[in-house]
Tab-separated table of C-alpha atoms and ligand atoms in Angstrom:
chain	number	residue	atom	x	y	z
G	1	MET	CA	-20.715	91.396	77.979
G	2	SER	CA	-21.174	87.799	77.163
G	3	LEU	CA	-23.538	85.926	79.550
G	4	HIS	CA	-20.505	83.357	79.947
G	5	ARG	CA	-17.984	86.608	81.035
G	6	ARG	CA	-21.013	87.277	83.351
G	7	ASN	CA	-20.835	84.189	85.020
G	8	ASP	CA	-17.234	83.725	85.204
G	9	ILE	CA	-16.949	86.981	87.137
G	10	ARG	CA	-20.090	86.193	89.331
G	11	ASP	CA	-18.252	82.938	89.735
G	12	ALA	CA	-15.278	84.761	90.886
G	13	LEU	CA	-16.994	86.600	93.488
G	14	LEU	CA	-18.878	84.068	95.111
G	15	ASP	CA	-16.534	80.753	95.155
G	16	ASP	CA	-15.662	79.599	98.518
G	17	VAL	CA	-12.342	80.137	98.914
G	18	TYR	CA	-10.890	76.814	98.961
G	19	ALA	CA	-12.797	76.173	95.807
G	20	SER	CA	-11.472	79.035	93.705
G	21	PRO	CA	-9.011	78.364	91.259
G	22	ASP	CA	-6.347	79.861	93.464
G	23	LEU	CA	-6.396	77.910	96.423
G	24	SER	CA	-7.566	74.347	94.442
G	25	HIS	CA	-4.339	74.655	92.136
G	26	SER	CA	-0.801	75.243	93.199
G	27	LEU	CA	0.569	78.707	92.775
G	28	PRO	CA	4.372	79.329	91.551
G	29	LYS	CA	6.118	79.669	94.973
G	30	TYR	CA	9.538	80.974	93.554
G	31	ARG	CA	8.823	84.043	90.990
G	32	MET	CA	6.135	86.467	91.387
G	33	PRO	CA	3.034	85.577	89.987
G	34	ALA	CA	2.127	87.064	86.132
G	35	GLU	CA	-1.278	88.364	88.270
G	36	GLU	CA	-2.793	89.641	90.983
G	37	ARG	CA	-5.764	87.542	92.922
G	38	GLU	CA	-8.041	88.032	95.854
G	39	PRO	CA	-6.747	89.471	98.827
G	40	ARG	CA	-8.761	86.610	100.993
G	41	HIS	CA	-7.033	83.736	98.721
G	42	ALA	CA	-3.331	85.465	99.245
G	43	TYR	CA	-4.217	85.570	103.021
G	44	ALA	CA	-5.750	81.746	103.384
G	45	LEU	CA	-2.861	80.634	101.521
G	46	ILE	CA	-0.264	82.002	103.542
G	47	HIS	CA	-2.287	81.853	106.663
G	48	ASP	CA	-2.512	78.026	106.128
G	49	GLU	CA	1.162	77.419	105.431
G	50	LEU	CA	2.240	79.009	108.597
G	51	MET	CA	0.290	76.552	110.788
G	52	MET	CA	3.445	74.366	109.888
G	53	ASP	CA	5.505	76.219	111.606
G	54	GLY	CA	5.809	75.579	115.619
G	55	ASN	CA	3.496	76.733	118.222
G	56	ALA	CA	5.448	79.777	120.027
G	57	ARG	CA	3.869	79.144	122.869
G	58	GLN	CA	5.162	75.580	123.404
G	59	ASN	CA	8.359	76.532	122.020
G	60	LEU	CA	10.837	76.698	125.167
G	61	ALA	CA	13.785	76.680	123.198
G	62	THR	CA	13.258	80.778	123.121
G	63	PHE	CA	13.753	83.575	125.214
G	64	CYS	CA	12.011	85.981	123.545
G	65	THR	CA	8.584	87.230	124.153
G	66	THR	CA	5.602	84.986	123.116
G	67	TRP	CA	2.459	86.208	125.188
G	68	MET	CA	1.175	89.610	124.817
G	69	GLU	CA	-1.742	91.448	126.122
G	70	PRO	CA	-4.414	92.846	123.827
G	71	GLU	CA	-3.352	96.022	124.784
G	72	VAL	CA	0.419	95.475	123.297
G	73	ARG	CA	-1.147	93.888	120.040
G	74	ALA	CA	-3.390	97.456	119.557
G	75	LEU	CA	-0.420	99.666	120.061
G	76	MET	CA	1.562	97.749	117.750
G	77	ALA	CA	-1.509	97.757	114.720
G	78	GLU	CA	-1.744	101.588	115.489
G	79	SER	CA	2.115	101.981	115.234
G	80	VAL	CA	2.406	100.152	112.522
G	81	ASP	CA	3.531	103.018	110.092
G	82	LYS	CA	6.400	104.873	112.487
G	83	ASN	CA	9.403	104.694	111.508
G	84	MET	CA	11.445	105.439	114.832
G	85	ILE	CA	14.423	106.961	112.915
G	86	ASP	CA	11.692	109.838	111.775
G	87	LYS	CA	12.452	111.745	115.162
G	88	ASP	CA	10.877	114.743	114.121
G	89	GLU	CA	8.019	113.597	112.262
G	90	TYR	CA	7.124	111.291	115.376
G	91	PRO	CA	8.521	113.407	118.244
G	92	GLN	CA	6.451	111.913	120.755
G	93	THR	CA	8.259	108.058	119.524
G	94	ALA	CA	11.474	109.711	120.215
G	95	GLU	CA	10.764	110.781	123.913
G	96	ILE	CA	9.589	107.354	124.206
G	97	GLU	CA	12.262	106.183	123.662
G	98	SER	CA	13.958	108.548	125.233
G	99	ARG	CA	12.289	108.124	128.475
G	100	CYS	CA	12.969	104.007	128.531
G	101	VAL	CA	16.633	104.846	128.114
G	102	HIS	CA	16.132	106.807	131.370
G	103	ILE	CA	14.324	103.917	133.035
G	104	LEU	CA	16.439	101.322	132.344
G	105	ALA	CA	19.566	103.715	133.500
G	106	ASP	CA	17.761	103.912	136.384
G	107	LEU	CA	16.601	100.561	136.986
G	108	TRP	CA	20.296	99.473	136.439
G	109	ASN	CA	21.255	101.967	139.055
G	110	SER	CA	23.009	104.481	137.026
G	111	PRO	CA	24.364	107.522	139.297
G	112	GLU	CA	23.837	109.838	136.514
G	113	ALA	CA	20.653	108.457	135.052
G	114	ALA	CA	19.519	111.745	134.273
G	115	ASP	CA	22.280	112.540	132.295
G	116	THR	CA	23.054	108.950	131.037
G	117	MET	CA	23.554	108.051	127.165
G	118	GLY	CA	21.689	104.707	125.463
G	119	CYS	CA	19.307	103.871	122.614
G	120	SER	CA	17.309	101.064	121.625
G	121	THR	CA	18.090	98.801	119.022
G	122	THR	CA	16.786	95.824	116.984
G	123	GLY	CA	17.751	93.341	119.686
G	124	SER	CA	20.650	92.874	121.730
G	125	SER	CA	22.693	91.681	119.407
G	126	GLU	CA	22.882	95.307	117.436
G	127	ALA	CA	23.434	96.297	121.109
G	128	ALA	CA	26.520	94.020	121.702
G	129	MET	CA	27.607	95.808	118.625
G	130	LEU	CA	27.416	99.398	119.761
G	131	ALA	CA	28.759	98.630	123.070
G	132	GLY	CA	31.795	96.688	121.594
G	133	MET	CA	32.331	99.610	119.447
G	134	ALA	CA	32.661	102.141	121.979
G	135	LEU	CA	34.827	99.937	123.832
G	136	LYS	CA	37.069	99.508	120.806
G	137	TRP	CA	36.943	103.474	120.177
G	138	ARG	CA	37.675	104.347	123.675
G	139	TRP	CA	40.795	101.673	124.241
G	140	ARG	CA	42.469	102.481	121.048
G	141	ASP	CA	42.059	106.631	122.100
G	142	ARG	CA	43.731	105.298	124.999
G	143	GLN	CA	46.470	103.077	122.778
G	144	ARG	CA	46.791	106.398	120.660
G	145	LYS	CA	47.506	108.898	123.724
G	146	ALA	CA	50.215	106.442	124.925
G	147	GLY	CA	51.863	106.151	121.895
G	148	LYS	CA	51.259	102.286	121.571
G	149	PRO	CA	49.816	100.360	118.576
G	150	VAL	CA	46.352	99.951	118.300
G	151	ASP	CA	46.443	96.813	115.677
G	152	ARG	CA	45.643	94.090	117.631
G	153	PRO	CA	42.680	94.387	119.841
G	154	ASN	CA	40.977	91.907	122.024
G	155	LEU	CA	38.041	91.104	124.312
G	156	VAL	CA	37.955	88.530	127.099
G	157	THR	CA	34.642	86.932	127.698
G	158	GLY	CA	32.469	83.552	129.147
G	159	PRO	CA	30.956	81.595	127.036
G	160	VAL	CA	29.123	84.184	125.317
G	161	GLN	CA	25.675	84.067	122.506
G	162	VAL	CA	27.127	83.780	119.279
G	163	CYS	CA	26.942	88.251	118.671
G	164	TRP	CA	29.811	88.045	120.397
G	165	HIS	CA	31.596	85.888	117.715
G	166	LYS	CA	29.817	88.210	115.209
G	167	PHE	CA	31.218	91.204	116.867
G	168	ALA	CA	34.857	89.911	117.021
G	169	ARG	CA	34.850	89.197	113.332
G	170	TYR	CA	33.015	92.009	112.061
G	171	TRP	CA	35.205	94.499	113.526
G	172	ASP	CA	38.399	92.249	113.631
G	173	ILE	CA	38.713	91.652	117.045
G	174	GLU	CA	40.790	88.837	118.697
G	175	LEU	CA	37.880	87.021	120.979
G	176	ARG	CA	39.530	85.352	123.680
G	177	GLU	CA	36.798	83.052	124.875
G	178	ILE	CA	37.236	81.417	128.265
G	179	PRO	CA	36.474	77.760	127.909
G	180	MET	CA	34.750	75.595	130.012
G	181	GLN	CA	36.093	73.325	131.756
G	182	GLY	CA	35.207	70.457	134.091
G	183	GLU	CA	32.257	71.637	136.336
G	184	ARG	CA	33.274	75.182	135.503
G	185	LEU	CA	30.724	76.269	132.774
G	186	LEU	CA	31.018	79.920	133.004
G	187	MET	CA	33.758	82.335	133.766
G	188	SER	CA	35.968	83.107	137.028
G	189	PRO	CA	37.689	85.981	138.060
G	190	GLU	CA	41.407	84.275	137.678
G	191	THR	CA	40.470	82.895	134.303
G	192	VAL	CA	39.385	86.200	133.220
G	193	LEU	CA	42.830	87.682	134.866
G	194	GLU	CA	45.081	85.359	132.574
G	195	ARG	CA	43.498	86.449	128.949
G	196	CYS	CA	43.536	90.012	130.265
G	197	ASP	CA	46.671	92.711	128.988
G	198	GLU	CA	46.828	96.115	127.402
G	199	ASN	CA	45.164	95.525	124.282
G	200	THR	CA	42.209	94.073	126.233
G	201	ILE	CA	39.086	96.465	125.128
G	202	GLY	CA	37.052	94.906	127.650
G	203	VAL	CA	35.810	91.972	129.511
G	204	VAL	CA	31.959	91.012	128.950
G	205	PRO	CA	30.091	88.518	131.854
G	206	THR	CA	27.008	87.328	130.790
G	207	LEU	CA	23.935	87.950	133.258
G	208	GLY	CA	22.104	84.771	132.091
G	209	VAL	CA	24.441	82.474	129.783
G	210	THR	CA	22.933	81.398	126.885
G	211	PHE	CA	23.822	77.309	127.266
G	212	THR	CA	22.761	76.911	131.070
G	213	GLY	CA	20.696	80.219	132.234
G	214	GLN	CA	23.119	80.960	134.966
G	215	TYR	CA	24.686	84.390	135.918
G	216	GLU	CA	28.562	84.990	135.664
G	217	ASP	CA	29.619	86.510	138.793
G	218	VAL	CA	30.120	90.422	137.280
G	219	LYS	CA	31.275	91.935	141.052
G	220	GLY	CA	33.664	88.739	141.384
G	221	VAL	CA	35.308	89.807	137.758
G	222	SER	CA	34.977	93.605	138.598
G	223	ASP	CA	36.547	93.333	142.023
G	224	ALA	CA	39.895	91.335	140.336
G	225	LEU	CA	39.937	93.599	137.538
G	226	ASP	CA	40.548	96.268	140.506
G	227	LYS	CA	43.066	94.552	142.178
G	228	LEU	CA	44.487	93.985	138.759
G	229	GLN	CA	44.578	97.852	138.344
G	230	ALA	CA	46.372	98.219	141.663
G	231	GLU	CA	49.120	96.354	141.111
G	232	THR	CA	49.189	97.210	137.072
G	233	GLY	CA	47.649	99.979	136.439
G	234	LEU	CA	45.922	98.255	133.723
G	235	ASP	CA	42.603	99.706	133.398
G	236	ILE	CA	39.828	97.156	131.744
G	237	PRO	CA	36.353	98.351	131.472
G	238	ILE	CA	33.710	95.933	131.891
G	239	HIS	CA	30.482	95.431	129.591
G	240	VAL	CA	27.470	93.150	130.782
G	241	ASP	CA	25.645	91.429	128.116
G	242	ALA	CA	22.454	90.958	130.342
G	243	ALA	CA	19.953	90.631	127.328
G	244	SER	CA	18.177	88.477	129.979
G	245	GLY	CA	19.366	89.457	133.267
G	246	GLY	CA	18.823	92.737	133.299
G	247	PHE	CA	15.191	92.687	133.207
G	248	LEU	CA	15.542	89.891	136.396
G	249	ALA	CA	17.668	90.710	138.372
G	250	PRO	CA	16.154	94.250	139.221
G	251	PHE	CA	13.330	92.706	140.235
G	252	ILE	CA	14.281	89.582	141.637
G	253	THR	CA	17.168	89.843	143.397
G	254	PRO	CA	18.156	93.972	143.584
G	255	GLU	CA	20.959	93.113	145.706
G	256	LEU	CA	22.540	91.575	143.351
G	257	GLU	CA	25.715	93.984	142.049
G	258	TRP	CA	26.304	93.563	138.496
G	259	ASP	CA	25.018	96.913	137.275
G	260	PHE	CA	26.533	100.341	137.497
G	261	ARG	CA	26.672	99.941	141.091
G	262	LEU	CA	30.377	98.997	140.130
G	263	PRO	CA	31.985	101.703	139.064
G	264	ARG	CA	33.917	99.455	136.330
G	265	VAL	CA	30.707	98.924	134.349
G	266	LYS	CA	30.698	101.373	131.619
G	267	SER	CA	27.692	99.805	129.463
G	268	ILE	CA	25.357	97.220	129.708
G	269	ASN	CA	22.984	95.408	127.203
G	270	ALA	CA	19.125	93.895	127.160
G	271	SER	CA	16.823	92.636	124.834
G	272	GLY	CA	13.251	93.992	125.481
G	273	HIS	CA	11.610	91.518	123.686
G	274	LYS	CA	13.087	88.830	125.915
G	275	PHE	CA	12.093	89.283	129.780
G	276	GLY	CA	11.468	92.782	128.853
G	277	LEU	CA	7.997	91.571	127.586
G	278	ALA	CA	8.450	93.939	124.928
G	279	PRO	CA	7.155	91.935	121.119
G	280	LEU	CA	10.144	90.784	118.690
G	281	GLY	CA	12.491	94.188	117.854
G	282	VAL	CA	13.524	95.962	120.655
G	283	GLY	CA	16.941	95.874	122.439
G	284	TRP	CA	18.844	98.351	124.451
G	285	VAL	CA	22.283	99.590	125.159
G	286	VAL	CA	23.077	102.393	128.040
G	287	TRP	CA	26.278	103.429	129.183
G	288	ARG	CA	26.984	104.689	132.595
G	289	ASP	CA	27.545	108.444	131.343
G	290	SER	CA	27.939	110.423	128.243
G	291	ALA	CA	31.556	109.752	128.406
G	292	GLU	CA	31.685	106.244	127.726
G	293	LEU	CA	30.049	106.936	124.310
G	294	PRO	CA	33.073	108.318	122.015
G	295	GLU	CA	31.796	111.444	120.320
G	296	ASP	CA	32.514	110.559	116.835
G	297	LEU	CA	30.604	107.423	116.836
G	298	ILE	CA	27.471	109.566	116.814
G	299	PHE	CA	26.033	110.327	113.795
G	300	ARG	CA	23.539	114.126	113.242
G	301	VAL	CA	21.658	114.598	110.476
G	302	ASN	CA	19.282	117.005	109.766
G	303	TYR	CA	17.335	116.113	106.301
G	304	LEU	CA	14.272	114.674	108.220
G	305	GLY	CA	14.185	118.155	109.961
G	306	GLY	CA	15.546	118.873	113.197
G	307	ASP	CA	19.117	117.741	114.348
G	308	MET	CA	19.075	114.684	115.639
G	309	PRO	CA	22.156	112.374	116.881
G	310	THR	CA	21.627	108.650	116.163
G	311	PHE	CA	24.312	105.747	116.783
G	312	ALA	CA	22.882	102.618	115.818
G	313	LEU	CA	23.103	100.118	112.716
G	314	ASN	CA	20.300	100.370	110.676
G	315	PHE	CA	18.455	103.638	109.405
G	316	SER	CA	14.448	102.665	109.513
G	317	ARG	CA	13.029	100.480	112.344
G	318	PRO	CA	9.450	100.278	113.434
G	319	GLY	CA	8.730	102.258	116.148
G	320	GLY	CA	6.081	100.048	117.669
G	321	GLU	CA	8.391	97.515	119.871
G	322	ILE	CA	9.559	100.919	121.725
G	323	ILE	CA	6.061	101.969	122.127
G	324	ALA	CA	4.801	98.458	123.652
G	325	GLN	CA	8.154	98.531	125.833
G	326	TYR	CA	6.692	101.729	127.322
G	327	TYR	CA	3.657	100.391	127.578
G	328	ASN	CA	4.679	97.600	129.924
G	329	PHE	CA	7.016	99.393	131.564
G	330	LEU	CA	4.158	101.924	132.831
G	331	ARG	CA	1.010	99.110	132.782
G	332	LEU	CA	3.288	96.974	134.641
G	333	GLY	CA	6.052	99.088	137.244
G	334	ARG	CA	8.568	97.157	139.683
G	335	GLU	CA	5.265	95.222	141.363
G	336	GLY	CA	4.010	93.642	138.401
G	337	TYR	CA	7.664	92.820	136.648
G	338	ARG	CA	8.335	91.470	140.302
G	339	LYS	CA	5.462	89.507	140.394
G	340	VAL	CA	5.721	87.989	136.707
G	341	GLN	CA	9.297	87.350	136.934
G	342	GLN	CA	8.888	85.664	140.078
G	343	ALA	CA	6.090	83.292	138.475
G	344	CYS	CA	8.552	82.139	135.963
G	345	HIS	CA	11.377	81.963	138.705
G	346	ASP	CA	8.668	79.301	140.880
G	347	ILE	CA	7.269	77.390	137.673
G	348	ALA	CA	10.608	77.176	136.560
G	349	PHE	CA	11.859	75.812	140.252
G	350	ARG	CA	9.553	73.438	140.362
G	351	LEU	CA	9.599	72.155	136.809
G	352	SER	CA	13.596	71.286	137.871
G	353	GLU	CA	12.347	69.322	140.717
G	354	ALA	CA	10.003	67.309	138.892
G	355	ILE	CA	12.426	67.165	136.019
G	356	ASP	CA	15.216	65.803	139.512
G	357	ARG	CA	12.511	63.157	140.564
G	358	MET	CA	13.009	61.247	137.164
G	359	GLU	CA	16.238	60.175	138.459
G	360	LEU	CA	17.895	60.017	134.682
G	361	PHE	CA	19.075	63.632	134.932
G	362	ASP	CA	21.269	65.908	136.817
G	363	ILE	CA	20.271	69.614	137.161
G	364	ILE	CA	23.016	72.081	135.974
G	365	HIS	CA	20.461	75.143	136.578
G	366	ASP	CA	16.861	74.918	138.553
G	367	GLY	CA	15.630	77.751	137.500
G	368	GLY	CA	15.975	79.698	140.665
G	369	THR	CA	17.273	83.250	141.292
G	370	SER	CA	21.035	82.604	140.245
G	371	GLY	CA	20.263	82.589	137.255
G	372	ILE	CA	17.177	82.951	134.411
G	373	PRO	CA	14.171	81.169	134.974
G	374	ALA	CA	15.670	78.603	132.757
G	375	VAL	CA	16.013	74.685	133.700
G	376	SER	CA	19.118	73.119	131.579
G	377	TRP	CA	19.820	69.495	132.654
G	378	ARG	CA	21.911	66.504	131.460
G	379	PHE	CA	22.146	62.754	131.752
G	380	LYS	CA	23.501	61.316	135.161
G	381	PRO	CA	26.914	60.660	134.412
G	382	ASP	CA	25.829	56.764	135.050
G	383	ALA	CA	22.758	56.829	133.498
G	384	HIS	CA	22.320	54.246	130.408
G	385	PRO	CA	18.717	54.849	129.280
G	386	GLY	CA	18.593	53.567	125.820
G	387	PHE	CA	18.050	56.963	124.395
G	388	SER	CA	19.588	60.460	124.143
G	389	LEU	CA	18.605	64.047	124.595
G	390	TYR	CA	18.332	64.850	121.172
G	391	ASP	CA	16.125	61.620	121.075
G	392	LEU	CA	13.615	63.076	123.902
G	393	ALA	CA	13.635	66.445	122.076
G	394	ASP	CA	12.046	64.547	118.886
G	395	ARG	CA	9.645	62.521	121.009
G	396	LEU	CA	8.365	65.907	122.882
G	397	ARG	CA	7.828	67.419	119.379
G	398	THR	CA	5.251	65.072	118.500
G	399	ARG	CA	3.709	66.896	120.970
G	400	GLY	CA	4.220	70.449	119.765
G	401	TRP	CA	6.552	71.141	122.470
G	402	LEU	CA	10.063	72.422	121.245
G	403	VAL	CA	12.405	71.311	124.292
G	404	PRO	CA	16.199	71.869	122.415
G	405	ALA	CA	18.971	69.146	123.088
G	406	TYR	CA	22.554	70.528	122.374
G	407	SER	CA	26.071	70.160	123.151
G	408	MET	CA	28.147	72.548	124.878
G	409	PRO	CA	30.853	75.053	123.613
G	410	PRO	CA	34.641	74.280	123.842
G	411	ASP	CA	35.819	72.366	125.987
G	412	ARG	CA	32.990	70.676	126.980
G	413	GLU	CA	31.710	69.800	123.574
G	414	ASP	CA	31.406	66.426	124.621
G	415	LEU	CA	28.885	67.556	127.453
G	416	VAL	CA	24.806	67.168	125.844
G	417	VAL	CA	22.565	69.677	128.016
G	418	GLN	CA	18.687	70.136	127.518
G	419	ARG	CA	16.903	73.716	128.570
G	420	ILE	CA	13.627	74.764	128.663
G	421	LEU	CA	12.814	78.571	129.428
G	422	VAL	CA	10.090	79.613	131.393
G	423	ARG	CA	8.674	82.746	130.056
G	424	HIS	CA	5.531	85.304	130.615
G	425	GLY	CA	2.484	83.164	129.325
G	426	PHE	CA	3.384	79.639	130.725
G	427	SER	CA	1.383	78.619	133.572
G	428	GLU	CA	1.971	75.983	136.190
G	429	ASP	CA	-0.416	74.094	134.253
G	430	MET	CA	1.283	73.968	131.265
G	431	GLY	CA	4.374	72.672	133.068
G	432	ASN	CA	2.351	70.283	134.312
G	433	LEU	CA	1.404	68.932	130.747
G	434	LEU	CA	4.889	69.262	129.994
G	435	ILE	CA	5.929	66.870	132.875
G	436	GLU	CA	3.359	64.269	131.519
G	437	ASP	CA	4.586	64.273	128.316
G	438	MET	CA	8.165	63.772	129.581
G	439	ARG	CA	7.218	61.071	131.466
G	440	ALA	CA	5.491	59.583	128.545
G	441	ALA	CA	8.068	59.735	126.363
G	442	LEU	CA	10.508	57.725	129.239
G	443	ALA	CA	8.045	55.690	129.192
G	444	HIS	CA	8.215	55.212	125.210
G	445	PHE	CA	11.754	54.532	125.317
G	446	GLU	CA	11.680	52.094	127.909
G	447	ARG	CA	9.417	49.938	125.503
G	448	HIS	CA	11.197	51.055	122.408
G	449	PRO	CA	14.434	51.619	123.235
G	450	VAL	CA	16.201	53.844	120.583
G	451	GLY	CA	20.311	53.049	120.801
G	452	VAL	CA	19.301	48.876	120.868
G	453	PRO	CA	19.734	47.399	117.327
G	454	LEU	CA	16.923	45.748	115.770
G	455	THR	CA	17.377	41.589	115.738
G	456	ALA	CA	16.864	41.753	111.808
G	457	PHE	CA	20.345	43.948	111.982
G	458	GLU	CA	22.098	42.047	114.368
G	459	THR	CA	21.339	38.414	112.568
G	460	GLY	CA	22.301	40.453	109.164
G	461	SER	CA	19.343	39.300	107.680
G	462	PHE	CA	18.053	42.986	106.644
G	463	ASP	CA	17.714	43.651	103.308
G	464	HIS	CA	20.113	46.655	102.433
G	465	SER	CA	18.981	47.319	99.152
G	466	GLY	CA	16.280	49.578	99.637
G	467	ARG	CA	13.634	47.566	98.588
N	501	LIG	C1	19.745	86.322	122.996
N	501	LIG	C2	20.751	86.746	123.445
N	501	LIG	C3	21.714	87.770	122.840
N	501	LIG	C4	21.275	87.828	121.384
N	501	LIG	O1	19.913	88.837	121.731
N	501	LIG	P1	18.947	89.220	120.441
N	501	LIG	O2	18.135	90.271	121.190
N	501	LIG	O3	18.067	87.819	120.293
N	501	LIG	O4	19.521	89.478	119.380
N	501	LIG	C5	23.041	88.606	123.329
N	501	LIG	N1	23.361	87.788	124.796
N	501	LIG	C6	22.607	87.038	125.177
N	501	LIG	C7	23.279	86.285	126.730
N	501	LIG	C8	21.265	86.289	125.013
N	501	LIG	O5	20.847	85.410	125.373
């Protein structure tokens, strides 16, 4: 080997990562490079690029878990090679999934918790698809038995998360989404009844509406549907989208009747990776009893060994999130969940008080127990602040906070709202930092109003040529 070549190899081994040819030149991004490279070089490159992402802990837009205990990280790393669909190969992971379903059925007051059906999913979106399909199948059976047409199913919801729009479109169902009206930003029993008929496969109230954080009145809707049945014979089931609330209400407002205590509630979904405190990638759907889940939606496969019933859209899926969910159940118990969620509610409520004291905003949801630990607000109707909530969101971003501003769904598209989620891992002191930054932003806009045109614009002396 020539001396020159040996030096090449020595250089490659000793090169500082950032002095290496891999990092001191730009690498191709949209086609696969021809050669391989050092793992630490590829790692540094990608690690550094990801710094440009927002900081998840400061992302107050997300509902999802952004803080977890080291034990969760350890279990996730230990199970990174486990495929939860291989139930015969990983029987304990399958057993743990099944235990989680029973724990949730019990938490949601299923009268038959031991005999209930349910499964894990990738999140509430997949759970909504599965629950929605069960509703559609059950409705179709009923219609066929009565010799009635089965071509025009509809689903009645309040202002729902986009997964229900997807469900309706993908499965050819008319979505009767109750529009917001004036100060009513949720479904009401009356508005539900107006939209129900014999083609209604179900009604979906949301426990923790995405746009505001408030709970819809499941019991009120259930009572109204009981009355409808007494008067007309129409028996319309309820599915509760408890993506967030399913892991909050049982601990914080156990007296609130929204779950299987109401006989009309046939199924419930929740996101394990939201207030379930599990890492990203797990949701749950539970049916009150096996009769609510039509047998022909369940597939039995034996090519992995064993005879395993599955109901899921996907096949392979990581097992770690389910294991981490089970860890949280064991680790925290009811007491631990109550403490964590109560802390979130308390901090959210104090934030809402501080935001209220700024005297510019009307609080829509104050983070209290009539909804999730989120605060949503809008400008007071008579406020002329010289900036928009979008401007405020931008300004807060300069300090790393992600505080979304967005317009409401129909018929209140005119209403712009801002919202923060208080999740596990958000401390009172982080809240104080946020409030200080909000105050600083307001002071900034007072000095530099956004809505006021520059003098140059007003006098017409501004050069529009872009020079
Ligand atoms: C987040 C959310 C969903 C979607 O859940 P994923 O777990 O993100 O798929 C559905 N409904 C509601 C009310 C939600 O908050």
